[in-house]
Each structure stands twice: as structure tokens, then as C-alpha cells.
mmCIF file of C-alpha atoms in Angstrom:
data_model
loop_
_atom_site.group_PDB
_atom_site.id
_atom_site.type_symbol
_atom_site.label_atom_id
_atom_site.label_comp_id
_atom_site.label_asym_id
_atom_site.label_seq_id
_atom_site.Cartn_x
_atom_site.Cartn_y
_atom_site.Cartn_z
ATOM 1 C CA MET A 1 88.342 91.768 109.071
ATOM 2 C CA ARG A 2 90.876 91.958 111.833
ATOM 3 C CA LEU A 3 92.680 94.821 113.467
ATOM 4 C CA PRO A 4 96.458 94.862 113.016
ATOM 5 C CA LYS A 5 99.002 94.652 115.789
ATOM 6 C CA LEU A 6 100.199 97.889 117.341
ATOM 7 C CA LEU A 7 102.579 99.350 114.758
ATOM 8 C CA THR A 8 104.999 102.230 114.725
ATOM 9 C CA ALA A 9 104.181 105.700 113.473
ATOM 10 C CA CYS A 10 105.979 109.006 113.339
ATOM 11 C CA GLY A 11 104.818 112.541 112.689
ATOM 12 C CA ILE A 12 106.531 115.798 111.824
ATOM 13 C CA LEU A 13 105.220 119.335 112.000
ATOM 14 C CA LEU A 14 107.121 121.854 109.904
ATOM 15 C CA SER A 15 106.654 125.604 109.742
ATOM 16 C CA PHE A 16 108.417 128.122 107.526
ATOM 17 C CA SER A 17 108.773 131.876 107.548
ATOM 18 C CA ALA A 18 110.170 132.362 104.042
ATOM 19 C CA SER A 19 107.049 134.220 103.010
ATOM 20 C CA PRO A 20 104.092 135.825 104.826
ATOM 21 C CA GLN A 21 101.778 133.219 103.223
ATOM 22 C CA ALA A 22 103.704 130.171 104.484
ATOM 23 C CA GLN A 23 101.583 127.738 106.489
ATOM 24 C CA PRO A 24 102.434 124.671 108.608
ATOM 25 C CA ILE A 25 103.178 121.463 106.754
ATOM 26 C CA PHE A 26 102.178 118.139 108.316
ATOM 27 C CA GLU A 27 103.865 114.844 107.455
ATOM 28 C CA ASN A 28 103.430 111.374 108.872
ATOM 29 C CA THR A 29 104.180 107.724 108.186
ATOM 30 C CA TYR A 30 102.477 104.549 109.357
ATOM 31 C CA VAL A 31 103.784 100.985 109.177
ATOM 32 C CA TRP A 32 101.324 98.251 108.196
ATOM 33 C CA GLU A 33 103.800 95.436 108.791
ATOM 34 C CA ALA A 34 107.398 95.967 109.828
ATOM 35 C CA GLY A 35 110.009 94.800 107.340
ATOM 36 C CA LYS A 36 107.503 94.397 104.509
ATOM 37 C CA ASP A 37 107.112 96.487 101.358
ATOM 38 C CA HIS A 38 104.113 98.809 101.362
ATOM 39 C CA SER A 39 102.042 99.733 98.330
ATOM 40 C CA GLY A 40 99.701 102.585 99.204
ATOM 41 C CA TRP A 41 99.081 104.431 95.964
ATOM 42 C CA LYS A 42 96.019 106.587 96.470
ATOM 43 C CA ALA A 43 94.407 108.965 98.980
ATOM 44 C CA VAL A 44 90.666 109.628 99.232
ATOM 45 C CA SER A 45 89.015 112.459 101.166
ATOM 46 C CA ASN A 46 86.876 111.355 104.116
ATOM 47 C CA TYR A 47 84.574 114.363 104.578
ATOM 48 C CA PRO A 48 84.042 116.217 106.843
ATOM 49 C CA THR A 49 87.576 115.662 108.163
ATOM 50 C CA GLY A 50 90.569 113.564 107.309
ATOM 51 C CA TYR A 51 91.505 111.281 104.456
ATOM 52 C CA VAL A 52 92.145 107.608 103.808
ATOM 53 C CA ILE A 53 94.947 105.586 102.156
ATOM 54 C CA ALA A 54 94.462 101.972 101.059
ATOM 55 C CA GLY A 55 96.866 99.367 99.729
ATOM 56 C CA THR A 56 98.634 96.038 99.970
ATOM 57 C CA LYS A 57 102.139 94.637 100.228
ATOM 58 C CA PHE A 58 102.182 94.492 96.420
ATOM 59 C CA PHE A 59 105.869 93.643 96.020
ATOM 60 C CA GLU A 60 105.758 90.815 98.554
ATOM 61 C CA THR A 61 104.954 87.198 97.742
ATOM 62 C CA SER A 62 101.709 85.822 99.160
ATOM 63 C CA SER A 63 100.301 89.346 99.450
ATOM 64 C CA THR A 64 96.686 88.651 100.342
ATOM 65 C CA GLN A 65 95.837 91.383 102.848
ATOM 66 C CA LEU A 66 94.220 94.767 102.204
ATOM 67 C CA TYR A 67 95.000 97.680 104.520
ATOM 68 C CA ILE A 68 92.952 100.844 104.973
ATOM 69 C CA THR A 69 94.349 103.691 107.080
ATOM 70 C CA GLY A 70 92.666 106.926 108.164
ATOM 71 C CA PHE A 71 94.512 110.179 108.892
ATOM 72 C CA ASN A 72 93.070 113.388 110.299
ATOM 73 C CA ASP A 73 93.505 116.840 108.741
ATOM 74 C CA LEU A 74 96.909 117.215 110.443
ATOM 75 C CA SER A 75 98.172 113.916 108.944
ATOM 76 C CA GLN A 76 97.948 112.167 112.302
ATOM 77 C CA HIS A 77 97.123 108.467 112.207
ATOM 78 C CA GLU A 78 93.613 107.724 113.495
ATOM 79 C CA TRP A 79 92.796 104.128 112.587
ATOM 80 C CA THR A 80 93.838 101.156 110.469
ATOM 81 C CA THR A 81 91.851 98.076 109.474
ATOM 82 C CA THR A 82 93.209 94.927 107.850
ATOM 83 C CA HIS A 83 91.105 92.723 105.592
ATOM 84 C CA THR A 84 92.246 89.228 104.659
ATOM 85 C CA THR A 85 91.453 87.136 101.580
ATOM 86 C CA GLU A 86 93.266 83.875 102.379
ATOM 87 C CA GLN A 87 90.102 82.386 103.839
ATOM 88 C CA HIS A 88 88.511 82.715 100.375
ATOM 89 C CA GLY A 89 91.374 80.845 98.684
ATOM 90 C CA PHE A 90 93.390 83.807 97.371
ATOM 91 C CA THR A 91 97.146 83.253 97.271
ATOM 92 C CA GLN A 92 98.217 86.582 95.711
ATOM 93 C CA LEU A 93 96.598 89.960 95.026
ATOM 94 C CA ASP A 94 98.401 91.599 92.124
ATOM 95 C CA VAL A 95 96.784 94.986 91.641
ATOM 96 C CA PHE A 96 98.349 98.450 91.939
ATOM 97 C CA TRP A 97 96.334 100.231 94.586
ATOM 98 C CA LYS A 98 94.648 102.933 92.613
ATOM 99 C CA THR A 99 91.526 100.765 92.490
ATOM 100 C CA PHE A 100 90.126 102.469 95.556
ATOM 101 C CA THR A 101 87.223 104.918 95.543
ATOM 102 C CA THR A 102 84.313 106.276 97.542
ATOM 103 C CA VAL A 103 80.839 104.893 98.016
ATOM 104 C CA GLY A 104 78.651 107.905 97.324
ATOM 105 C CA ALA A 105 79.809 111.398 96.442
ATOM 106 C CA PRO A 106 83.595 111.966 96.771
ATOM 107 C CA SER A 107 82.842 115.167 98.683
ATOM 108 C CA ASN A 108 80.815 113.270 101.304
ATOM 109 C CA PRO A 109 81.339 109.485 101.122
ATOM 110 C CA SER A 110 79.362 106.957 103.111
ATOM 111 C CA GLY A 111 82.194 104.437 102.824
ATOM 112 C CA PHE A 112 84.815 103.039 100.491
ATOM 113 C CA PHE A 113 85.060 100.485 97.692
ATOM 114 C CA LEU A 114 88.184 98.518 96.759
ATOM 115 C CA ALA A 115 88.671 96.137 93.839
ATOM 116 C CA ALA A 116 91.498 93.720 93.092
ATOM 117 C CA THR A 117 92.463 90.859 90.834
ATOM 118 C CA GLY A 118 94.548 87.911 91.898
ATOM 119 C CA GLN A 119 95.097 84.177 91.987
ATOM 120 C CA ARG A 120 92.524 81.913 93.616
ATOM 121 C CA ASN A 121 92.399 78.130 93.294
ATOM 122 C CA GLY A 122 94.850 78.302 90.390
ATOM 123 C CA MET A 123 92.648 80.685 88.371
ATOM 124 C CA ARG A 124 92.331 84.436 87.973
ATOM 125 C CA HIS A 125 89.614 85.982 90.134
ATOM 126 C CA TYR A 126 88.399 89.398 91.178
ATOM 127 C CA TYR A 127 87.845 90.534 94.730
ATOM 128 C CA THR A 128 85.822 93.555 95.859
ATOM 129 C CA LEU A 129 85.424 95.048 99.307
ATOM 130 C CA GLN A 130 83.027 97.659 100.664
ATOM 131 C CA THR A 131 83.654 99.309 104.015
ATOM 132 C CA HIS A 132 82.241 101.929 106.350
ATOM 133 C CA LYS A 133 83.937 105.335 106.687
ATOM 134 C CA THR A 134 86.400 103.930 109.212
ATOM 135 C CA GLY A 135 87.280 100.826 107.232
ATOM 136 C CA GLN A 136 85.032 98.222 108.833
ATOM 137 C CA LEU A 137 83.721 95.506 106.558
ATOM 138 C CA VAL A 138 80.307 95.982 104.938
ATOM 139 C CA SER A 139 80.498 93.297 102.246
ATOM 140 C CA GLU A 140 82.917 91.439 99.987
ATOM 141 C CA ARG A 141 82.495 89.617 96.679
ATOM 142 C CA PHE A 142 84.752 87.476 94.507
ATOM 143 C CA GLY A 143 84.574 85.338 91.405
ATOM 144 C CA GLN A 144 86.336 84.371 88.209
ATOM 145 C CA ILE A 145 87.388 87.082 85.741
ATOM 146 C CA GLY A 146 88.375 86.290 82.162
ATOM 147 C CA GLY A 147 90.961 87.657 79.764
ATOM 148 C CA GLY A 148 93.752 87.851 82.309
ATOM 149 C CA VAL A 149 92.503 91.283 83.322
ATOM 150 C CA THR A 150 94.558 93.315 85.802
ATOM 151 C CA LEU A 151 92.997 96.464 87.273
ATOM 152 C CA GLY A 152 94.574 99.919 87.404
ATOM 153 C CA GLY A 153 91.898 102.482 88.308
ATOM 154 C CA ILE A 154 88.265 102.800 89.384
ATOM 155 C CA CYS A 155 85.429 105.305 89.880
ATOM 156 C CA PRO A 156 81.778 105.273 90.939
ATOM 157 C CA ALA A 157 79.451 104.512 88.021
ATOM 158 C CA THR A 158 76.500 106.692 87.129
ATOM 159 C CA ASP A 159 74.122 103.772 87.836
ATOM 160 C CA GLY A 160 75.299 103.275 91.414
ATOM 161 C CA GLY A 161 77.881 100.596 90.675
ATOM 162 C CA PHE A 162 81.569 100.987 89.858
ATOM 163 C CA ILE A 163 83.689 101.144 86.697
ATOM 164 C CA ALA A 164 87.256 99.827 86.712
ATOM 165 C CA VAL A 165 89.927 99.950 84.003
ATOM 166 C CA GLY A 166 93.183 98.126 83.400
ATOM 167 C CA GLY A 167 94.583 95.783 80.773
ATOM 168 C CA ASN A 168 94.333 92.224 79.471
ATOM 169 C CA THR A 169 96.855 89.569 78.488
ATOM 170 C CA VAL A 170 97.176 90.803 74.883
ATOM 171 C CA GLY A 171 98.044 94.350 75.967
ATOM 172 C CA ASN A 172 94.749 96.105 75.284
ATOM 173 C CA ILE A 173 92.772 98.482 77.507
ATOM 174 C CA ALA A 174 90.143 96.647 79.563
ATOM 175 C CA LEU A 175 87.009 97.989 81.253
ATOM 176 C CA VAL A 176 85.103 96.204 84.011
ATOM 177 C CA ARG A 177 81.670 96.986 85.421
ATOM 178 C CA PHE A 178 80.715 96.047 88.977
ATOM 179 C CA ASN A 179 77.207 96.471 90.355
ATOM 180 C CA ALA A 180 76.478 98.295 93.607
ATOM 181 C CA ALA A 181 76.983 95.060 95.555
ATOM 182 C CA GLY A 182 80.495 94.665 94.130
ATOM 183 C CA GLU A 183 79.646 91.764 91.806
ATOM 184 C CA LEU A 184 81.217 91.629 88.341
ATOM 185 C CA VAL A 185 78.678 92.473 85.619
ATOM 186 C CA THR A 186 80.747 92.641 82.439
ATOM 187 C CA THR A 187 84.302 92.861 81.131
ATOM 188 C CA THR A 188 85.115 94.594 77.833
ATOM 189 C CA SER A 189 88.395 95.038 75.984
ATOM 190 C CA LEU A 190 88.972 97.915 73.578
ATOM 191 C CA ASP A 191 90.981 97.393 70.391
ATOM 192 C CA LEU A 192 93.547 99.882 71.694
ATOM 193 C CA ASP A 193 97.067 99.132 72.874
ATOM 194 C CA GLY A 194 97.755 100.176 76.440
ATOM 195 C CA PHE A 195 96.855 99.816 80.105
ATOM 196 C CA GLY A 196 94.114 101.897 81.731
ATOM 197 C CA TRP A 197 95.318 103.662 84.868
ATOM 198 C CA THR A 198 92.373 105.936 85.581
ATOM 199 C CA VAL A 199 88.684 106.378 84.714
ATOM 200 C CA GLN A 200 86.197 109.158 85.463
ATOM 201 C CA PRO A 201 82.585 109.941 84.456
ATOM 202 C CA ALA A 202 82.399 112.147 81.362
ATOM 203 C CA SER A 203 80.230 115.230 80.980
ATOM 204 C CA GLY A 204 77.092 114.214 79.086
ATOM 205 C CA GLY A 205 77.425 110.507 79.883
ATOM 206 C CA GLY A 206 79.940 107.734 79.511
ATOM 207 C CA TYR A 207 83.483 107.675 80.846
ATOM 208 C CA VAL A 208 86.961 108.931 80.009
ATOM 209 C CA VAL A 209 89.990 106.672 80.471
ATOM 210 C CA GLY A 210 93.631 107.697 80.877
ATOM 211 C CA SER A 211 96.052 105.015 79.703
ATOM 212 C CA THR A 212 99.662 104.369 78.836
ATOM 213 C CA ASN A 213 101.204 106.179 75.858
ATOM 214 C CA ALA A 214 99.543 109.450 76.964
ATOM 215 C CA ARG A 215 96.211 108.353 75.564
ATOM 216 C CA ALA A 216 92.773 109.634 76.568
ATOM 217 C CA THR A 217 89.740 107.615 75.489
ATOM 218 C CA ARG A 218 86.024 108.172 75.850
ATOM 219 C CA VAL A 219 83.415 105.399 75.875
ATOM 220 C CA ASP A 220 79.644 105.509 76.238
ATOM 221 C CA GLU A 221 77.689 103.860 79.045
ATOM 222 C CA ASN A 222 77.931 100.495 77.252
ATOM 223 C CA PHE A 223 81.702 100.816 76.727
ATOM 224 C CA ASN A 224 81.369 101.563 73.009
ATOM 225 C CA LEU A 225 84.246 103.728 71.759
ATOM 226 C CA ASP A 226 83.410 107.414 71.164
ATOM 227 C CA TRP A 227 86.933 108.709 70.503
ATOM 228 C CA THR A 228 90.566 108.266 71.454
ATOM 229 C CA THR A 229 93.316 110.917 71.501
ATOM 230 C CA THR A 230 97.059 110.482 71.914
ATOM 231 C CA LEU A 231 98.855 113.590 73.143
ATOM 232 C CA THR A 232 101.692 115.092 71.132
ATOM 233 C CA LEU A 233 104.391 116.088 73.607
ATOM 234 C CA PRO A 234 107.700 117.916 73.018
ATOM 235 C CA VAL A 235 110.836 115.842 72.470
ATOM 236 C CA SER A 236 113.208 115.312 75.367
ATOM 237 C CA PRO A 237 115.911 117.910 75.957
ATOM 238 C CA PRO A 238 119.242 118.015 74.057
ATOM 239 C CA PRO A 239 121.627 116.446 73.427
ATOM 240 C CA ASP A 240 119.434 113.397 72.861
ATOM 241 C CA GLY A 241 116.294 115.031 71.461
ATOM 242 C CA SER A 242 114.449 111.710 71.215
ATOM 243 C CA ALA A 243 110.695 111.429 71.473
ATOM 244 C CA TYR A 244 108.985 110.442 74.686
ATOM 245 C CA ASN A 245 108.127 106.915 73.675
ATOM 246 C CA TYR A 246 106.331 105.618 76.750
ATOM 247 C CA SER A 247 104.114 106.917 79.548
ATOM 248 C CA GLU A 248 102.312 105.451 82.519
ATOM 249 C CA PHE A 249 100.304 106.143 85.687
ATOM 250 C CA GLU A 250 98.024 108.603 83.949
ATOM 251 C CA GLU A 251 95.480 110.445 86.069
ATOM 252 C CA ILE A 252 92.285 112.202 84.948
ATOM 253 C CA VAL A 253 90.455 114.895 86.915
ATOM 254 C CA PRO A 254 87.276 116.448 85.460
ATOM 255 C CA LEU A 255 87.234 120.212 85.941
ATOM 256 C CA GLN A 256 84.364 121.396 88.100
ATOM 257 C CA ASN A 257 84.952 125.077 88.674
ATOM 258 C CA SER A 258 87.071 126.514 85.869
ATOM 259 C CA SER A 259 87.759 125.722 82.208
ATOM 260 C CA PRO A 260 85.690 123.024 80.465
ATOM 261 C CA GLY A 261 86.920 119.458 80.052
ATOM 262 C CA PHE A 262 89.401 117.538 82.165
ATOM 263 C CA ILE A 263 93.050 117.490 83.173
ATOM 264 C CA MET A 264 95.223 114.464 82.377
ATOM 265 C CA THR A 265 98.709 114.007 83.828
ATOM 266 C CA GLY A 266 101.309 111.262 83.682
ATOM 267 C CA SER A 267 104.933 110.133 83.748
ATOM 268 C CA ILE A 268 106.878 109.967 80.462
ATOM 269 C CA PHE A 269 110.131 108.381 79.332
ATOM 270 C CA SER A 270 112.494 108.802 76.375
ATOM 271 C CA ASN A 271 115.842 107.180 75.619
ATOM 272 C CA SER A 272 117.624 109.633 77.905
ATOM 273 C CA HIS A 273 115.115 111.437 80.121
ATOM 274 C CA SER A 274 112.196 110.898 82.442
ATOM 275 C CA GLY A 275 109.575 113.574 82.893
ATOM 276 C CA VAL A 276 106.049 114.460 83.865
ATOM 277 C CA TYR A 277 103.373 116.021 81.686
ATOM 278 C CA SER A 278 100.053 117.781 82.157
ATOM 279 C CA SER A 279 97.286 118.556 79.673
ATOM 280 C CA ARG A 280 93.723 119.783 79.357
ATOM 281 C CA LEU A 281 91.376 117.992 77.008
ATOM 282 C CA ASN A 282 87.843 118.905 76.022
ATOM 283 C CA TRP A 283 84.986 116.434 76.224
ATOM 284 C CA ASP A 284 85.023 116.001 72.425
ATOM 285 C CA GLY A 285 88.626 114.768 72.515
ATOM 286 C CA SER A 286 90.288 117.955 71.297
ATOM 287 C CA VAL A 287 93.367 119.103 73.188
ATOM 288 C CA GLY A 288 93.281 122.490 74.863
ATOM 289 C CA TRP A 289 96.967 122.356 75.825
ATOM 290 C CA ALA A 290 99.691 119.874 76.724
ATOM 291 C CA LYS A 291 103.091 120.495 78.240
ATOM 292 C CA VAL A 292 106.040 118.740 79.878
ATOM 293 C CA ASN A 293 106.351 120.155 83.394
ATOM 294 C CA ALA A 294 109.755 118.747 84.329
ATOM 295 C CA THR A 295 112.450 116.427 82.962
ATOM 296 C CA THR A 296 115.552 114.762 84.357
ATOM 297 C CA SER A 297 118.371 112.939 82.600
ATOM 298 C CA THR A 298 118.496 109.216 83.291
ATOM 299 C CA ALA A 299 121.969 108.735 81.824
ATOM 300 C CA GLU A 300 123.199 107.357 85.141
ATOM 301 C CA THR A 301 121.457 104.917 87.426
ATOM 302 C CA SER A 302 121.748 107.196 90.433
ATOM 303 C CA THR A 303 120.165 110.161 88.651
ATOM 304 C CA PRO A 304 116.778 111.208 90.104
ATOM 305 C CA VAL A 305 113.656 110.728 88.010
ATOM 306 C CA ASN A 306 110.272 112.465 87.889
ATOM 307 C CA TRP A 307 107.094 110.555 88.776
ATOM 308 C CA ALA A 308 103.631 112.031 88.390
ATOM 309 C CA ASN A 309 100.966 112.362 91.060
ATOM 310 C CA SER A 310 97.376 113.369 90.349
ATOM 311 C CA PRO A 311 96.186 116.941 89.630
ATOM 312 C CA ILE A 312 93.559 118.785 91.661
ATOM 313 C CA GLU A 313 91.566 121.994 91.489
ATOM 314 C CA LEU A 314 92.203 124.378 94.372
ATOM 315 C CA PHE A 315 90.670 127.769 95.063
ATOM 316 C CA ASN A 316 93.174 130.637 94.965
ATOM 317 C CA PRO A 317 92.086 133.238 97.550
ATOM 318 C CA SER A 318 94.508 135.827 96.203
ATOM 319 C CA THR A 319 92.904 135.807 92.737
ATOM 320 C CA GLY A 320 89.395 134.561 93.510
ATOM 321 C CA VAL A 321 89.585 131.822 90.841
ATOM 322 C CA TRP A 322 90.229 128.083 90.714
ATOM 323 C CA ASP A 323 93.681 126.895 89.673
ATOM 324 C CA VAL A 324 95.004 123.468 88.754
ATOM 325 C CA ILE A 325 97.788 122.089 90.937
ATOM 326 C CA PHE A 326 99.897 119.240 89.602
ATOM 327 C CA THR A 327 102.386 117.526 91.910
ATOM 328 C CA TRP A 328 105.140 115.005 91.282
ATOM 329 C CA ARG A 329 108.066 113.280 92.931
ATOM 330 C CA ALA A 330 111.592 114.316 91.914
ATOM 331 C CA GLY A 331 114.014 111.751 93.250
ATOM 332 C CA PRO A 332 115.440 108.246 92.889
ATOM 333 C CA VAL A 333 113.014 105.425 92.258
ATOM 334 C CA SER A 334 114.346 103.256 95.084
ATOM 335 C CA THR A 335 114.626 105.770 97.916
ATOM 336 C CA GLY A 336 112.024 108.340 96.892
ATOM 337 C CA GLY A 337 112.448 112.086 96.785
ATOM 338 C CA THR A 338 111.039 115.598 96.961
ATOM 339 C CA LEU A 339 107.451 116.601 96.215
ATOM 340 C CA MET A 340 107.275 119.292 93.534
ATOM 341 C CA TYR A 341 104.286 121.281 92.306
ATOM 342 C CA ASP A 342 103.166 123.450 89.410
ATOM 343 C CA ARG A 343 100.187 125.747 90.004
ATOM 344 C CA MET A 344 98.662 126.376 86.569
ATOM 345 C CA ASN A 345 96.023 128.373 84.770
ATOM 346 C CA PRO A 346 93.592 125.657 83.605
ATOM 347 C CA ALA A 347 92.622 127.648 80.502
ATOM 348 C CA ASN A 348 96.078 127.640 78.922
ATOM 349 C CA GLY A 349 98.415 125.684 81.207
ATOM 350 C CA ALA A 350 100.515 128.725 82.065
ATOM 351 C CA THR A 351 102.544 128.328 85.259
ATOM 352 C CA LEU A 352 101.385 130.605 88.075
ATOM 353 C CA GLN A 353 103.640 129.249 90.801
ATOM 354 C CA THR A 354 106.106 126.365 90.991
ATOM 355 C CA GLY A 355 108.527 124.863 93.475
ATOM 356 C CA SER A 356 109.034 122.293 96.204
ATOM 357 C CA LEU A 357 106.392 121.260 98.740
ATOM 358 C CA LEU A 358 109.200 121.117 101.325
ATOM 359 C CA ASN A 359 108.617 117.564 102.486
ATOM 360 C CA THR A 360 111.342 116.112 104.698
ATOM 361 C CA ILE A 361 110.258 112.460 104.407
ATOM 362 C CA PRO A 362 111.186 111.121 100.938
ATOM 363 C CA VAL A 363 108.170 110.052 98.888
ATOM 364 C CA GLN A 364 107.976 107.012 96.620
ATOM 365 C CA GLU A 365 104.408 106.866 95.245
ATOM 366 C CA ALA A 366 101.777 109.504 95.935
ATOM 367 C CA PHE A 367 98.275 110.677 95.077
ATOM 368 C CA THR A 368 97.020 114.230 95.553
ATOM 369 C CA VAL A 369 93.495 115.127 96.610
ATOM 370 C CA ARG A 370 91.703 118.271 97.763
ATOM 371 C CA GLN A 371 90.284 118.170 101.274
ATOM 372 C CA TYR A 372 86.880 119.586 100.347
ATOM 373 C CA PHE A 373 85.865 121.235 103.587
ATOM 374 C CA LEU A 374 89.205 122.996 104.175
ATOM 375 C CA ASN A 375 90.218 123.598 100.541
ATOM 376 C CA ARG A 376 93.514 122.015 101.547
ATOM 377 C CA ILE A 377 96.056 120.029 99.546
ATOM 378 C CA VAL A 378 96.477 116.463 100.816
ATOM 379 C CA ILE A 379 98.928 113.852 99.503
ATOM 380 C CA GLY A 380 98.982 110.178 100.405
ATOM 381 C CA GLY A 381 100.891 107.126 99.247
ATOM 382 C CA THR A 382 104.096 105.283 100.068
ATOM 383 C CA ARG A 383 107.268 106.702 101.606
ATOM 384 C CA GLY A 384 110.664 106.245 99.948
ATOM 385 C CA GLY A 385 111.969 102.714 100.323
ATOM 386 C CA TYR A 386 108.412 101.285 100.492
ATOM 387 C CA GLY A 387 108.774 100.917 104.279
ATOM 388 C CA ALA A 388 105.569 102.709 105.326
ATOM 389 C CA VAL A 389 102.466 104.574 104.227
ATOM 390 C CA TYR A 390 103.116 108.303 103.804
ATOM 391 C CA SER A 391 100.788 111.274 104.370
ATOM 392 C CA TYR A 392 101.163 115.028 103.802
ATOM 393 C CA ALA A 393 98.848 117.995 104.360
ATOM 394 C CA ALA A 394 99.313 121.755 103.869
ATOM 395 C CA SER A 395 96.879 124.625 104.284
ATOM 396 C CA SER A 396 98.486 126.469 101.381
ATOM 397 C CA LEU A 397 101.441 126.119 99.057
ATOM 398 C CA PRO A 398 104.846 127.206 100.414
#
């Protein structure tokens, strides 16, 4: 581990008086390495205060460093650690950085766990890293991984280890088990087309996986298939009216405080439109509801697109119940755009409140998490243009 050079950062505090409920909005960016593309895809709460973003320079050649950055509850940069893998023979890490999770309970982690795949000595290997709460190295492991597996998502396992998902070279969903020390235990491929972007423990045992093509899949503790469900979503708007034929970057959030089951969200694409969807599924695979939250025509290259973030549960003090909040980016792929949200009734998906999160820094990739102690919405990822890590916090929705 080594600490990075002093890098630039900027912060913005916004306040609005459009409604009596409006609260300050905090935004910030932090540069890992000037002039290099950033790939920070996920935020994790760091109870009791603050949150953490991890990532790499995914779109750069010879990307072999892992960055972990901590922000406080006002989105102010607190610390950054850099972990290198070149000394172990890695020449490229090629994972999207959603493979980042807590050690211990998400509501009160003792540290963080990161997993990657990449090239080492001409062969495909895995790399895992465990850190303290402020990013300092605890341990690292690496070794060969078969099947050409690339990782897309990860969660703590019920046995104290970690479960990761992704895909293999033939285009099937892959699952990987690491033990508590970060060593690879087993790799399994399901006979299902797609790439696994997210995995979470299932109620009653096993795990649920969200994968491309708007598919939810449940496996038992040994990765045996229990069921798989592909969502039926509305066709894209006229005049095209074609089906949404592809989806990616699915996220799954088990519901803790409201309706049974879990929420799955993702980005969808048809011949003429891009959109984002949300859904609630029950633990037996049945669909409670599914809807397309927003769509945009992609008839012209410069037309903005919609890109899904993750959903969260957030307590609504005005109603005394827990709602689901789904956020997404509406804006060009290259430069980023505006954060949008839909506050929904988890029982039926009905919209309770929708609009912009009023960010002034354009967002490229983002991940939404609830700051447990403050019941606050927090978003972390990459700013538009991939030039820096981006953070956002708000006490309440605008």
C-alpha cells in the first residue's frame, strides 16, 4: 500500500428554498490521478459516519492500482489509499468496480473487501484485498481462476466469506466463492445466458443474482439453481414500439422494513430508446410489479440516455413508513448528466415523488446507498467525463 500524491479536490454546498422541506445538498469530486480515466462505480456506508468509494482506472491500459477514498457525511474528502498489484505480476485489472463490499455487517463494517480479475504472468488470475475502515491493507490474496471469469458484483457470504458473480468466456452467469481470508474456494457457471452484476443473500438461505436481460436468479448455498425469472417490461414508446431487447448493470436490494422480497433495477435498451426499470420480486421468483421509470430516444448520438443506479429503502418521516428510492442518470454517456429519482411505494411500485436531485456536477456512473445512522441518501461513483470520483449527499429529497 502507498499513499497517493496530493491531488486536487473540489466541493460545492447547495441550498434551495423551493419548498419548506428542502435541505442542503453536498457535492464533491476527488482526483485519483490527473489526466487519467476514473472508474469508481460503487459507494459503501462507513458507519457511524461517512462513506467510501473504491475503483480503478478501468479504461486505461496497464491499470493495476486500486483506489479507496473516504468521504464524510457532508461529502468532504477525508482520506485516500492506493494499493498496487504490479509487484505480484499483474499487468491489467479488468473488473468493473462493483466488486466492493463490507467486512461484517453493512450497517457497521469493520473494514472492506475488494475482488478483481486480471492478467498475471500471461494467465487469468483473481486478486482480493481486505482493508481496515480507512483503507489500510489487512491482507491480499491472488491465484489462477479458470473459465475466463470476469467479476461484476459481490456480497458477504453467510459463512463469513464472500460471494461474487460475473460471467465466463461462453457468456454464461458465473458465481465465485471466496473464504474469509479472500482465497478462491470454488467457481461455478450456470447454464444461463448473461452476466451477473449483483448478488445478495436470499431470505431463507442461498443467494439472488441480478444479471443482464433483466433476469433474477436464485441459487442455494451450493450454487444449485432454485429458479430464474426474466422480467416482462413494456415496449419502448412510439413510433418505434420495439421490445427492450437488452439490459445491464442490474442491482438487487433485499427489502428489510417494508414489503416482502427484493427490489431489482437496471438499464434497458431497445432499437430506439434507452431507459431504466424497477421491479419487486418475491423470494419464490414471482413478480410483484415491474415498470419502466424513464425512457429517452437514442435516435441521435447527442441525445441523452438513462443509466440506472441502485435502489435503497429510506424512512419517510411524513408518512411514518419506508419507501423505495430509485435513482438514475439522465444525460449523455460521455459527459454525464443529471441525477433523477423516483420515490415509490414498495408494495405496488406507485410513484410517490419524482424529480431531479439538483446536482450541478454531471454524473457518469453512480451507486446509491443509505447512510444508516442519519437515514440520508448518499450517491458515489464517477463524475461526467471520467475525470474524478464523484460524491453526493442530501438529508432529504428536494
